[in-house]
Coordinates of C-alpha atoms in Angstrom, one line a residue:
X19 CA 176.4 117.3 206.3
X20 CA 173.5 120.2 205.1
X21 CA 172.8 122.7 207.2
X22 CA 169.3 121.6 207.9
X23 CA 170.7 117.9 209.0
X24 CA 173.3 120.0 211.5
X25 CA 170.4 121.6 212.8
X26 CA 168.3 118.5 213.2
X27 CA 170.9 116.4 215.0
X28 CA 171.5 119.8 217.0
X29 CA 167.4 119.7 218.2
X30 CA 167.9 115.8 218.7
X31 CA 170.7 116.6 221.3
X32 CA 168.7 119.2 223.3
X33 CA 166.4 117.5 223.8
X34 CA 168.0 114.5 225.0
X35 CA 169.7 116.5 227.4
X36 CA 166.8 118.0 228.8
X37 CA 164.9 114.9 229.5
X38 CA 167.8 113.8 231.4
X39 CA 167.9 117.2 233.4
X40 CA 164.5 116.3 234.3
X41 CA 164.4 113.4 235.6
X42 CA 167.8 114.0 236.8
X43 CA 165.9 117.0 239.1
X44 CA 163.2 114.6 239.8
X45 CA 165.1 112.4 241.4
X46 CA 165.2 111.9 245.3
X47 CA 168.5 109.7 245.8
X48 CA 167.9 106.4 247.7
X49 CA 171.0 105.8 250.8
X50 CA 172.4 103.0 250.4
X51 CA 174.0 100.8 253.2
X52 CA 177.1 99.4 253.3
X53 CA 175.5 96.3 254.5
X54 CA 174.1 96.0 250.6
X55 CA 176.7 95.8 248.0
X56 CA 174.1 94.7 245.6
X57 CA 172.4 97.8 245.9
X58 CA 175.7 99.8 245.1
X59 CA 176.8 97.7 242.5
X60 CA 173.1 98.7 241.1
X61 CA 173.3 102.5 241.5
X62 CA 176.6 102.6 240.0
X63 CA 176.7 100.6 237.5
X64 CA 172.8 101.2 236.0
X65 CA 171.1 104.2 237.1
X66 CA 172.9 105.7 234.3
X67 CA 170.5 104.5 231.6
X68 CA 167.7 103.3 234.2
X69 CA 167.2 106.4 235.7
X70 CA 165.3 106.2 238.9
X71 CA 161.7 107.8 238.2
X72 CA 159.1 105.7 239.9
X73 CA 157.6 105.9 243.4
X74 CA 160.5 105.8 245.9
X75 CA 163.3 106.1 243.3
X76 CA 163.3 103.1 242.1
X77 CA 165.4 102.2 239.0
X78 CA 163.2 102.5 235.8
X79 CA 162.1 98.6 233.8
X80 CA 165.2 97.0 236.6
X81 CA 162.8 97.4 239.9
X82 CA 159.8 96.6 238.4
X83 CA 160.6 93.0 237.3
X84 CA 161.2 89.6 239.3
X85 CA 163.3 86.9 238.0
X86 CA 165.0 83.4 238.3
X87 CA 168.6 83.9 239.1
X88 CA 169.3 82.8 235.8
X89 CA 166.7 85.4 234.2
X90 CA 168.7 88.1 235.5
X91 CA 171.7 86.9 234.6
X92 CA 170.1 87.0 230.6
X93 CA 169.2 90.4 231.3
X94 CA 173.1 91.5 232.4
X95 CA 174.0 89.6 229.4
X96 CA 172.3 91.5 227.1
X97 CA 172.7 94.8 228.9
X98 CA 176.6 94.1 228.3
X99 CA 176.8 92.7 224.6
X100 CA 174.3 94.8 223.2
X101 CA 173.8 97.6 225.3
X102 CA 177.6 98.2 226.5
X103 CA 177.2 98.1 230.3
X104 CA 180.1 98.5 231.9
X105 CA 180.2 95.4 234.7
X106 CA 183.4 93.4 236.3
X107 CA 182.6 89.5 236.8
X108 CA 182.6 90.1 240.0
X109 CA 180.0 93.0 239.5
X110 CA 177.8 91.0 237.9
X111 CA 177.9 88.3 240.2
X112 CA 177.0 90.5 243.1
X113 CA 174.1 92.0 241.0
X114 CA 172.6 88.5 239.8
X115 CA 172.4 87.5 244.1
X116 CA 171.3 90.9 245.2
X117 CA 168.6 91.1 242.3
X118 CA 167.2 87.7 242.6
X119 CA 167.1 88.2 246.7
X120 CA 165.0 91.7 246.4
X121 CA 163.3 90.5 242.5
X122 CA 163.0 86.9 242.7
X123 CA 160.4 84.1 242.6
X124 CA 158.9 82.9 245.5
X125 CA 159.2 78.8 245.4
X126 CA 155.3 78.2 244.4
X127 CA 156.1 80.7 241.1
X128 CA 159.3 78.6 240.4
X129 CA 158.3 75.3 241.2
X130 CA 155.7 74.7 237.7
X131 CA 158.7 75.6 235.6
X132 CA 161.3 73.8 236.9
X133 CA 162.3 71.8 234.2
X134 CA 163.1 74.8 232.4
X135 CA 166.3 75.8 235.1
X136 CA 167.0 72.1 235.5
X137 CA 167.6 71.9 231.7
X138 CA 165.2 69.0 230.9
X139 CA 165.3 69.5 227.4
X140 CA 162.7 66.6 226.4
X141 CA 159.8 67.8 228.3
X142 CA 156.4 68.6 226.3
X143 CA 155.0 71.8 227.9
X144 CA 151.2 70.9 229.1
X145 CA 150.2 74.3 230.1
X146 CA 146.8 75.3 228.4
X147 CA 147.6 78.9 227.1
X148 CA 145.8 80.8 224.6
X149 CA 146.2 80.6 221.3
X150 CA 147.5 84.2 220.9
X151 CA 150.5 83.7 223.1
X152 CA 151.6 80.4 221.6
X153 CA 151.7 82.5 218.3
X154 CA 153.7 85.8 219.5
X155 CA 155.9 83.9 222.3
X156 CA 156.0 79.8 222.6
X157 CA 157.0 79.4 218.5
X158 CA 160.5 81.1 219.2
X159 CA 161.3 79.9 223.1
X160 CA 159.5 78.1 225.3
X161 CA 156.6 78.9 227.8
X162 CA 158.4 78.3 231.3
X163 CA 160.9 81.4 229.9
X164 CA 158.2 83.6 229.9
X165 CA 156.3 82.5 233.0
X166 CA 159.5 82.6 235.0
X167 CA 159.3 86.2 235.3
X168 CA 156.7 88.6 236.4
X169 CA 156.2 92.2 235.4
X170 CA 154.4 95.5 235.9
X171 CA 151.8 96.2 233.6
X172 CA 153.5 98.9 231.9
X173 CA 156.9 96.5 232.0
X174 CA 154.9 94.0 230.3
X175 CA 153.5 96.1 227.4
X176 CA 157.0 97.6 227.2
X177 CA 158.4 94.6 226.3
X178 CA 156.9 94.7 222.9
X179 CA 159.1 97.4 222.1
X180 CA 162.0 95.9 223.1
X181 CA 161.2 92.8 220.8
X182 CA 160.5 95.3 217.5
X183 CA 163.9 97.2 218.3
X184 CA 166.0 93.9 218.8
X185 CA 164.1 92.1 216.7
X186 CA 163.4 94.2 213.4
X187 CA 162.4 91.2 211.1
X188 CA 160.0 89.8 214.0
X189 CA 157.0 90.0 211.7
X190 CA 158.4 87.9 208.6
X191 CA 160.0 85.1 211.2
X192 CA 156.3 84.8 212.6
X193 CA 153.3 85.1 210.4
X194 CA 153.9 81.5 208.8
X195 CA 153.5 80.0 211.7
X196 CA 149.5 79.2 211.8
X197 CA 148.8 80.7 215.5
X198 CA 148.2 84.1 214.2
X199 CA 145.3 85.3 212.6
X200 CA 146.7 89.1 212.9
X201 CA 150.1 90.8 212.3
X202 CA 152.2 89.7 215.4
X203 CA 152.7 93.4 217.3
X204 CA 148.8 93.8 217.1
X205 CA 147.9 90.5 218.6
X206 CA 150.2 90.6 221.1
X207 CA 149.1 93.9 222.5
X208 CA 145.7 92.9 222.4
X209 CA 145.6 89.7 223.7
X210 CA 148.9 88.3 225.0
X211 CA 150.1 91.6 227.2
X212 CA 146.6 91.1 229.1
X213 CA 146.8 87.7 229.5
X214 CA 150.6 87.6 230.7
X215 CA 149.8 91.4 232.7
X216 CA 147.0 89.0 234.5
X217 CA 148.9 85.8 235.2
X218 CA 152.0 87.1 235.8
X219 CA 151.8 90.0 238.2
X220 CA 154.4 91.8 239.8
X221 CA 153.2 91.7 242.9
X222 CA 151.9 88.6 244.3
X223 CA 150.5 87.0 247.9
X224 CA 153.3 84.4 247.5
X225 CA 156.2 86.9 247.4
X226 CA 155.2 88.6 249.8
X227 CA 155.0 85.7 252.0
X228 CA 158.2 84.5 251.3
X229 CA 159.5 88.0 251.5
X230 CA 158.4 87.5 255.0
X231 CA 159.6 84.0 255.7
X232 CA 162.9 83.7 257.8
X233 CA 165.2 82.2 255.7
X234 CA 166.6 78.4 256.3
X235 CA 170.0 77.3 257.5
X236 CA 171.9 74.7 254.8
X237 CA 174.4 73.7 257.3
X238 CA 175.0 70.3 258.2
X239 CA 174.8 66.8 257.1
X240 CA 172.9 65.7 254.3
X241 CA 171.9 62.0 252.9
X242 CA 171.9 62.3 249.0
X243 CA 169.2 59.6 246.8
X244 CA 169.6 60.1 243.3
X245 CA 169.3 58.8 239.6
X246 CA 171.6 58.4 237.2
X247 CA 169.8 57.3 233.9
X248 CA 173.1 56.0 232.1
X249 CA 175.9 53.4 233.4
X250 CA 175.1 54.1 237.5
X251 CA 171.6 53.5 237.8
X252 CA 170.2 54.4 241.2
X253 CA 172.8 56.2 243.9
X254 CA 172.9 56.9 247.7
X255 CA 175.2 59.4 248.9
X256 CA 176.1 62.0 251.7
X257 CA 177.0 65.6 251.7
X258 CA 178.2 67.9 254.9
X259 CA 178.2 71.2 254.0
X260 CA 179.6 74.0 255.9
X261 CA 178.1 77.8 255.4
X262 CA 180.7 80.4 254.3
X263 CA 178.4 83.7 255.0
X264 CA 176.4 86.0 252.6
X265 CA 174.5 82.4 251.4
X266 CA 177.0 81.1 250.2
X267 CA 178.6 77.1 251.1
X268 CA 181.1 74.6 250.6
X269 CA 180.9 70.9 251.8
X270 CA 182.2 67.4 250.8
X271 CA 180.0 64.8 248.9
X272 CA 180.2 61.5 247.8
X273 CA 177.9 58.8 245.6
X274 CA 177.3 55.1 246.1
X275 CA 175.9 54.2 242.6
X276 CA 173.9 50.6 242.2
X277 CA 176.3 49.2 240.0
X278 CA 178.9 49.4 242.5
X279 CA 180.8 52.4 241.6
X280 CA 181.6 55.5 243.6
X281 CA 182.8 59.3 243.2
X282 CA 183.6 61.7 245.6
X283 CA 183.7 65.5 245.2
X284 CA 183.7 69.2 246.6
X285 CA 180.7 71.7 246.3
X286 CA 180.7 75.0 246.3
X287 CA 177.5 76.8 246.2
X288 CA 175.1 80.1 246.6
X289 CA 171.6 79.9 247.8
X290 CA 169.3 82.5 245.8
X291 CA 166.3 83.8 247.2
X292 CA 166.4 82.1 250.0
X293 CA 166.0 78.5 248.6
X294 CA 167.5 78.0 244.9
X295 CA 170.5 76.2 245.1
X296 CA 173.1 76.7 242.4
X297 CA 176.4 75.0 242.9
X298 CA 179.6 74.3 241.0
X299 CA 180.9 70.5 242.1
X300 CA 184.2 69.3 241.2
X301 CA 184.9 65.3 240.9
X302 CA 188.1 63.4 242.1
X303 CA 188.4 63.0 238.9
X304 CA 188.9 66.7 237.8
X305 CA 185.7 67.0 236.3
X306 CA 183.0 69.6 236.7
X307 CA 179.2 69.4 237.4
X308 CA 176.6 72.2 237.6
X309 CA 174.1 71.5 240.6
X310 CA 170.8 73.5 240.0
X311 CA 168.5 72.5 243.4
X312 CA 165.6 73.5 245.1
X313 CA 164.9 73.8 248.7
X314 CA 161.6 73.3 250.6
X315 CA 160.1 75.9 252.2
X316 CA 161.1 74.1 255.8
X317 CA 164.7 73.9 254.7
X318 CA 164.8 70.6 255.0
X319 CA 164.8 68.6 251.5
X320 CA 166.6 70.3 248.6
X321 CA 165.8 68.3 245.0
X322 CA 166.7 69.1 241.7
X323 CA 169.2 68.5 239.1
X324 CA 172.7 67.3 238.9
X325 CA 174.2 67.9 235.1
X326 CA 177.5 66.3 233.8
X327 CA 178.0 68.7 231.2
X328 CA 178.1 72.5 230.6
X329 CA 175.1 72.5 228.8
X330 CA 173.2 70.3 230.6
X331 CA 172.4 67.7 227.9
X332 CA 173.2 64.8 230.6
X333 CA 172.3 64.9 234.2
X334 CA 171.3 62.6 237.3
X335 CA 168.4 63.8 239.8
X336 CA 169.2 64.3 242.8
X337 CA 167.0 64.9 246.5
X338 CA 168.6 65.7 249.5
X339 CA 167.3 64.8 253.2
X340 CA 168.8 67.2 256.2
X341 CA 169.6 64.4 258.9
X342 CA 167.7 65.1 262.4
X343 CA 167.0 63.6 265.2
X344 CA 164.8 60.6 264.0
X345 CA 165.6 57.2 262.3
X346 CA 164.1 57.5 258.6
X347 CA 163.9 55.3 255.9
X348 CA 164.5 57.1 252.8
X349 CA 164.8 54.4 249.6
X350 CA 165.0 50.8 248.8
X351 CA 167.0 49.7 246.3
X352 CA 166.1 48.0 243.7
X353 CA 162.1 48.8 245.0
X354 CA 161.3 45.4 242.8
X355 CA 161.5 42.0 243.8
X356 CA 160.8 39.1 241.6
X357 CA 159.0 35.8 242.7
X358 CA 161.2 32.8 243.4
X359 CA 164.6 34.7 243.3
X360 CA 167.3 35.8 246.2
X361 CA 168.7 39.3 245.8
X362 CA 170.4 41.7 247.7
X363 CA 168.8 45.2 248.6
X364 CA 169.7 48.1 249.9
X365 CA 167.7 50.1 252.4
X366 CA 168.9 53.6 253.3
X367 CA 168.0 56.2 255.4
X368 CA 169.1 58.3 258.5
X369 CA 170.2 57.1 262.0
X370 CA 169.1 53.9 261.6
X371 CA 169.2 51.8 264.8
X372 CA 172.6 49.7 265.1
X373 CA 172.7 45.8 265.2
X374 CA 169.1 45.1 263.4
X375 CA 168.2 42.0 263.1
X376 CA 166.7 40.1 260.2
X377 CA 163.2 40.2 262.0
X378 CA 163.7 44.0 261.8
X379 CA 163.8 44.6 258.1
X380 CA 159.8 44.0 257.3
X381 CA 159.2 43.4 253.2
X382 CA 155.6 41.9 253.1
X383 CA 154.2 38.5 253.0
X384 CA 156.2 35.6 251.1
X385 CA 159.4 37.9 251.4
X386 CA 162.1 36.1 254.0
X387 CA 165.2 38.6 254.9
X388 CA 168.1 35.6 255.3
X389 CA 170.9 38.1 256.5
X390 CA 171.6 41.6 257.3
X391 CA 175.1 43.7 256.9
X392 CA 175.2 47.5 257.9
X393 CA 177.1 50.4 257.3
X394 CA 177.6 53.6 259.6
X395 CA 174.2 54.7 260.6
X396 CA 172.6 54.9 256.7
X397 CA 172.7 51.6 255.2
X398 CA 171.4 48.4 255.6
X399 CA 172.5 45.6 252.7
X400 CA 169.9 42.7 253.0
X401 CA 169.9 39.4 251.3
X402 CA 166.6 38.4 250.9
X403 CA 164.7 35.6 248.8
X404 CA 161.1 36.0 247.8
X405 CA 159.0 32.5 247.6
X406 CA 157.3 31.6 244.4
X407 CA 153.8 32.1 245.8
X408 CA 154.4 35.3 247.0
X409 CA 151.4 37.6 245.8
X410 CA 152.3 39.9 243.4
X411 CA 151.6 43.5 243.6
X412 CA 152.5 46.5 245.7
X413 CA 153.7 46.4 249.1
X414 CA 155.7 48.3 251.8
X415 CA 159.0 48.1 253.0
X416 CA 159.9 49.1 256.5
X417 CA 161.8 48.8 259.4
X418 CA 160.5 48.3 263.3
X419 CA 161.2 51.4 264.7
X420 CA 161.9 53.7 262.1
X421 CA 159.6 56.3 260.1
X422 CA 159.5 55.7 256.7
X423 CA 157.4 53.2 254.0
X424 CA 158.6 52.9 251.0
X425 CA 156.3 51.4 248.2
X426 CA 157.8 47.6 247.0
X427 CA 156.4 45.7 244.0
X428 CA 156.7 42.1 243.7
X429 CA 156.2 40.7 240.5
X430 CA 156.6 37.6 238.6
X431 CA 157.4 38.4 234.8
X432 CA 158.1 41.5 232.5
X433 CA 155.4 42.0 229.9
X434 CA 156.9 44.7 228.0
X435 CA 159.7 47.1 227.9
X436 CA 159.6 51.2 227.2
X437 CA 162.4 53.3 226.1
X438 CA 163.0 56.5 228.0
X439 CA 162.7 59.2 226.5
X440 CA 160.1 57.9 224.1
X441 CA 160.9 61.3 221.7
X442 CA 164.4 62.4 222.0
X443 CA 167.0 64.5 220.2
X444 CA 170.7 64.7 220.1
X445 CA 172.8 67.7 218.1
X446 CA 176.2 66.9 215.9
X447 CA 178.9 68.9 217.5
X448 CA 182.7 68.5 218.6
X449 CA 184.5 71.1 216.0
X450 CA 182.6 74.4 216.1
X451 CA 180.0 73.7 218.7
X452 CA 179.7 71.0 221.5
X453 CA 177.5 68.0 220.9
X454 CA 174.4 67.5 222.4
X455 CA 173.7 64.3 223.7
X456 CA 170.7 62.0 224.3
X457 CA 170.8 59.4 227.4
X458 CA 168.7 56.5 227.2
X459 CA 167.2 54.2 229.5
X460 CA 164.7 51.1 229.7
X461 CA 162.3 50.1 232.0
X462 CA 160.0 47.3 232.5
X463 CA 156.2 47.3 232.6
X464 CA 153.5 45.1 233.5
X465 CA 149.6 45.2 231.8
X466 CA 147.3 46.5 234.7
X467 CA 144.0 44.9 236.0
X468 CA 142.7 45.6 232.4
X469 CA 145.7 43.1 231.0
X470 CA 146.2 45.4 228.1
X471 CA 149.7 46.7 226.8
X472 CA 149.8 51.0 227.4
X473 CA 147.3 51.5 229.4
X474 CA 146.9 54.2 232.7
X475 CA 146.6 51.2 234.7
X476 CA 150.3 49.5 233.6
X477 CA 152.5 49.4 236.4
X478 CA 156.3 50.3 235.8
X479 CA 158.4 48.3 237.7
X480 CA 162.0 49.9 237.4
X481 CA 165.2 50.4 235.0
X482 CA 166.5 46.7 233.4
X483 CA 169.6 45.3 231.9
X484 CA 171.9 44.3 230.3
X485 CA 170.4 45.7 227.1
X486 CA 171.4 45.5 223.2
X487 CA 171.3 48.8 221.2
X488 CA 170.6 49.5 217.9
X489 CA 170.1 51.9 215.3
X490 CA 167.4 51.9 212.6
X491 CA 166.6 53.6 210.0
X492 CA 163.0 56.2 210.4
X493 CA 162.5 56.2 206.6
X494 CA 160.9 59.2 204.8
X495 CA 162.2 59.2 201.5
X496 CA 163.9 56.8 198.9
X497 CA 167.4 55.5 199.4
X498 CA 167.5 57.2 203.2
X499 CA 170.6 56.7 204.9
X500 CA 170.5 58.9 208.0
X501 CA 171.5 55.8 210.1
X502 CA 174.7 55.5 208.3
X503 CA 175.5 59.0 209.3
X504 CA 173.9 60.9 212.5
X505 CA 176.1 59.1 215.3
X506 CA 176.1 55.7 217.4
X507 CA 174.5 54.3 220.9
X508 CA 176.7 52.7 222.8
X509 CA 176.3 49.5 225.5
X510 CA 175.3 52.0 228.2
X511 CA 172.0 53.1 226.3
X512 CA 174.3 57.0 225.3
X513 CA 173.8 58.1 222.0
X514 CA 176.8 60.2 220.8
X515 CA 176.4 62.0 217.5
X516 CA 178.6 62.8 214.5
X517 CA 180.9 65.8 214.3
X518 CA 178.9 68.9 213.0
X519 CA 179.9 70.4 209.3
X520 CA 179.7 69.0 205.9
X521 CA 179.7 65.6 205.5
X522 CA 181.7 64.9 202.0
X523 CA 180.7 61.4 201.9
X524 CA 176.2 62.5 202.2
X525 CA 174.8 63.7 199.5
X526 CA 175.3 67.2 198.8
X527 CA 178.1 67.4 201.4
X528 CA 175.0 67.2 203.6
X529 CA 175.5 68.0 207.6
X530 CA 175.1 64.7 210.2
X531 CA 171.7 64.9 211.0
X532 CA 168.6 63.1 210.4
X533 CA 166.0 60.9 212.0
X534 CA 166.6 57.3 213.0
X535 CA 164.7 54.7 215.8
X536 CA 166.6 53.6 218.6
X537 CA 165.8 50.3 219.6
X538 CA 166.4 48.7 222.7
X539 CA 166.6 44.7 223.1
X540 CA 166.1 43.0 226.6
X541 CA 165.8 39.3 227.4
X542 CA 164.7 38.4 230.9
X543 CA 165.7 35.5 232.4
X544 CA 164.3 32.0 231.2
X545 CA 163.0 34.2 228.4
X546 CA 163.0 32.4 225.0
X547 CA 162.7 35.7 222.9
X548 CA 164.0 39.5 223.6
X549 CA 161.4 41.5 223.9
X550 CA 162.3 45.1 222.2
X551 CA 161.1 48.5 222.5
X552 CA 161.9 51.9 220.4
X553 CA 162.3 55.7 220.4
X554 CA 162.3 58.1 217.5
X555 CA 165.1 60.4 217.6
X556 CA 166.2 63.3 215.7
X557 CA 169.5 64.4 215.2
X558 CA 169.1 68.1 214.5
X559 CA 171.4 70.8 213.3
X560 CA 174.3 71.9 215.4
X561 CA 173.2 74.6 218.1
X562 CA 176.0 77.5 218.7
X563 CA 173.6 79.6 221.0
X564 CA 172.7 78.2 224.9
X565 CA 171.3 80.2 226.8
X566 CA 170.2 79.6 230.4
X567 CA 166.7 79.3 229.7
X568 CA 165.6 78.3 226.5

């Protein structure tokens, strides 16, 4: 090395150290409790690079951001692999509860982006934002990332730099996109660091309510209605959960799904912020599932989702009722009956009154309950047959005595069948990366008032079956043959795709992927012809990065 690049390096040190002598000598130390491990963890492990220099010592960029729990663990992430924070699981653990207690979201900030956390991949983000910001943010991730955070001005300006440093080759990955009229660091200085510094604040009237609010109890029993979009259908369940300290619980579960089968299971789970609920489940059947749920502010209904896989490419959704006091109807299942047919259905809810009679169970006019079997204090099996005549259209079921009304559709034929989802995708996987998945399901639909087919008036009556699946070919070019190829739906409406890599036998050793129509064939009963419906998917490339939000 010259003598001149000695003595540069030799200025660059200097001064380095005296910056961190002054804000070293700047610095009034905060006392931390013992009662706040967190906070420790904090000081220890961070103040070394974040050095405290804002009003009351608070760690510099770290205190002046609020996050979803699974925001902050990103942030730790990336503190670790790129930045080379030191952290013990257990560290970083106590740092992701302890930041997303004192830096969190209150529920009204979560609730819009839910989907996001919940890992509904398929959802089409409606939120009208400004050009600017679809352009420098929304082309590489999507919106509810962004808007699950909130920043200080300056934090939110700052993180421009942080994208240029980590991202050198930001400029090239986003001028082609169409959204930009400008070079992206300009544009999103002047116009999408306003607009986020406005929209997202760092201080806000609902934080500091829920900062405020006392904080709910999760102990106790629990009666579970849920969804399962493949083989189970619809699924009642109960869960008693016992509290462990520091927000954290354990409790016993099991489901009652529609087609008869059941599982059982242990949770174990931490409540974030007072009311997100992230648990870890494990099935009789040594299998685990990732429970990401939400609680009211009242503590007394927690929803959200329930998904099968560690990347949350299948799921079930899931609400949970705290039992009280009072009887409550909670669902009817199926909520459709169909004129001049007897069928069994299920009514559940909460301490429901023992030995009900026929006369008790109320489904409308034209709808006769023959018999009544109950279980324990939830469940109520009735048989009940619905007369030709009855008028179709919706209705209420209850029972005498008990709150609750749960809307019931009578109907007397299908008119058409939808796919769900309608636009899906799946990923080939299973040698370098896991597959991703794509569950589908079919429902029935009836024209509205106006008797056309997809309308806002149509009335969807509920999930159908059996179905028969089938793959077709979305063509785009000559001799396409992505069909042959991308994967296979099976009887359950579950497309698995292919194994990612080069294909040998495509053209061009071409991966597994392409874009192909599921179709869906149901015939109802005394039908002469299926009636069918469709849904474009597209297999994509194989994915090797997932990241908690996307």
């Amino acid at each position: 090395m010259s003598a001149r690049g000695k003595n540069t390096t030799a200025k660059s040190t200097a001064i380095s150290l005296f910056l961190l002598l002054v804000s070293l000598a700047c610095w009034t130390p905060r006392v931390w409790g013992e009662q706040a491990p967190g906070a420790k963890v904090l000081e220890d492990r961070c103040s070394g690079c974040h050095a405290p220099r804002e009003e009351g010592g608070k760690l510099d960029a770290i205190e002046s951001q609020r996050k979803a729990p699974e925001g902050w663990q990103m942030t730790i992430d990336r503190m670790v692999r790129v930045h080379g924070a030191q952290l013990q699981p257990d560290e970083a653990r106590t740092l992701v509860k302890y930041l997303s207690d004192h830096y969190g979201l209150a529920p009204s900030e979560v609730e819009p982006f839910r989907y996001a956390l919940e890992k509904y991949d398929n959802t089409v983000e409606q939120q009208n934002i400004p050009k600017a910001v679809q352009g420098t943010c929304v082309q590489c991730h999507s919106y509810a990332r962004i808007a699950l955070q909130r920043r200080t001005p300056e934090q939110w300006a700052r993180l421009l730099d942080s994208k240029v440093a980590l991202l050198p080759n930001i400029e090239n990955s986003t001028g082609s996109s169409g959204f930009l009229d400008d070079l992206w660091l300009p544009t999103a200085k002047k116009e999408s660091v306003p607009y986020l510094t406005k929209n997202y604040p760092f201080t806000s009237e609902a934080w500091k309510k829920w900062q405020a609010a006392s904080k709910q109890d999760y102990a106790g029993s629990w009666k579970i209605v849920g969804h399962d979009s493949g083989r189970g259908g619809d699924y009642t369940g109960r869960l008693t959960l016992k509290a462990l300290g520091d927000d954290r619980y354990e409790g016993e579960f099991t489901h009652e799904f529609a087609d008869g089968s059941s599982v059982s299971g242990k949770t174990t789970a931490i409540v974030y912020t007072g009311f997100q609920w992230r648990g870890i489940a494990q099935i009789g059947d040594g299998k685990k599932q990732k429970e990401i749920f939400f609680a009211s502010e009242d503590g007394v209904v927690i929803g959200g989702r329930r998904l099968l896989t560690t990347i949350g490419d299948l799921g079930r959704e899931e609400t949970l009722y705290k039992s009280g006091a009072d009887a409550k109807l909670l669902t009817v299942i199926p909520a459709t009956l169909k004129t001049g047919e007897t069928q069994k259905v299920k009514l559940f809810g909460m301490n429901l009154p023992q030995n009900l009679t026929a006369e008790a169970v109320i489904l409308g006019e034209g709808v006769t309950v023959r018999s009544l079997s109950q279980s324990g204090d939830d469940t109520v099996i009735a048989e009940v047959v619905t007369d030709n005549g009855a008028k179709a259209g919706p209705r209420q079921a209850t029972i005498r005595g008990v709150e609750g009304k749960i809307p019931l559709y009578v109907y007397t034929t299908v008119d058409y069948i939808r796919l769900s989802p309608e636009q899906a995708f799946a990923r080939p996987g299973g040698v370098r990366t896991p597959k991703v998945f794509q569950q589908f399901e079919v429902f029935a639909y009836l024209n509205g008032k106006d008797g056309v087919k997809g309308t806002k008036d149509d009335v969807k009556l509920g999930r159908v079956g059996p179905i028969r699946w089938n793959l077709e070919e979305y063509v785009k070019r000559n001799n396409d043959d992505d069909v042959q190829f991308v994967g296979a739906v099976d009887e359950n409406g579950l497309f698995a795709p292919a194994n990612d890599g080069p294909n040998l036998q495509r053209h061009m050793s071409d991966e597994n992927v392409g874009d192909v129509w599921v179709e869906a064939w149901y015939k109802p009963d005394g039908a002469k012809r299926s009636m069918g419906a469709r849904s474009f998917l597209l297999v994509m490339p194989p994915k090797f990065n997932f990241q908690p939000i996307e």
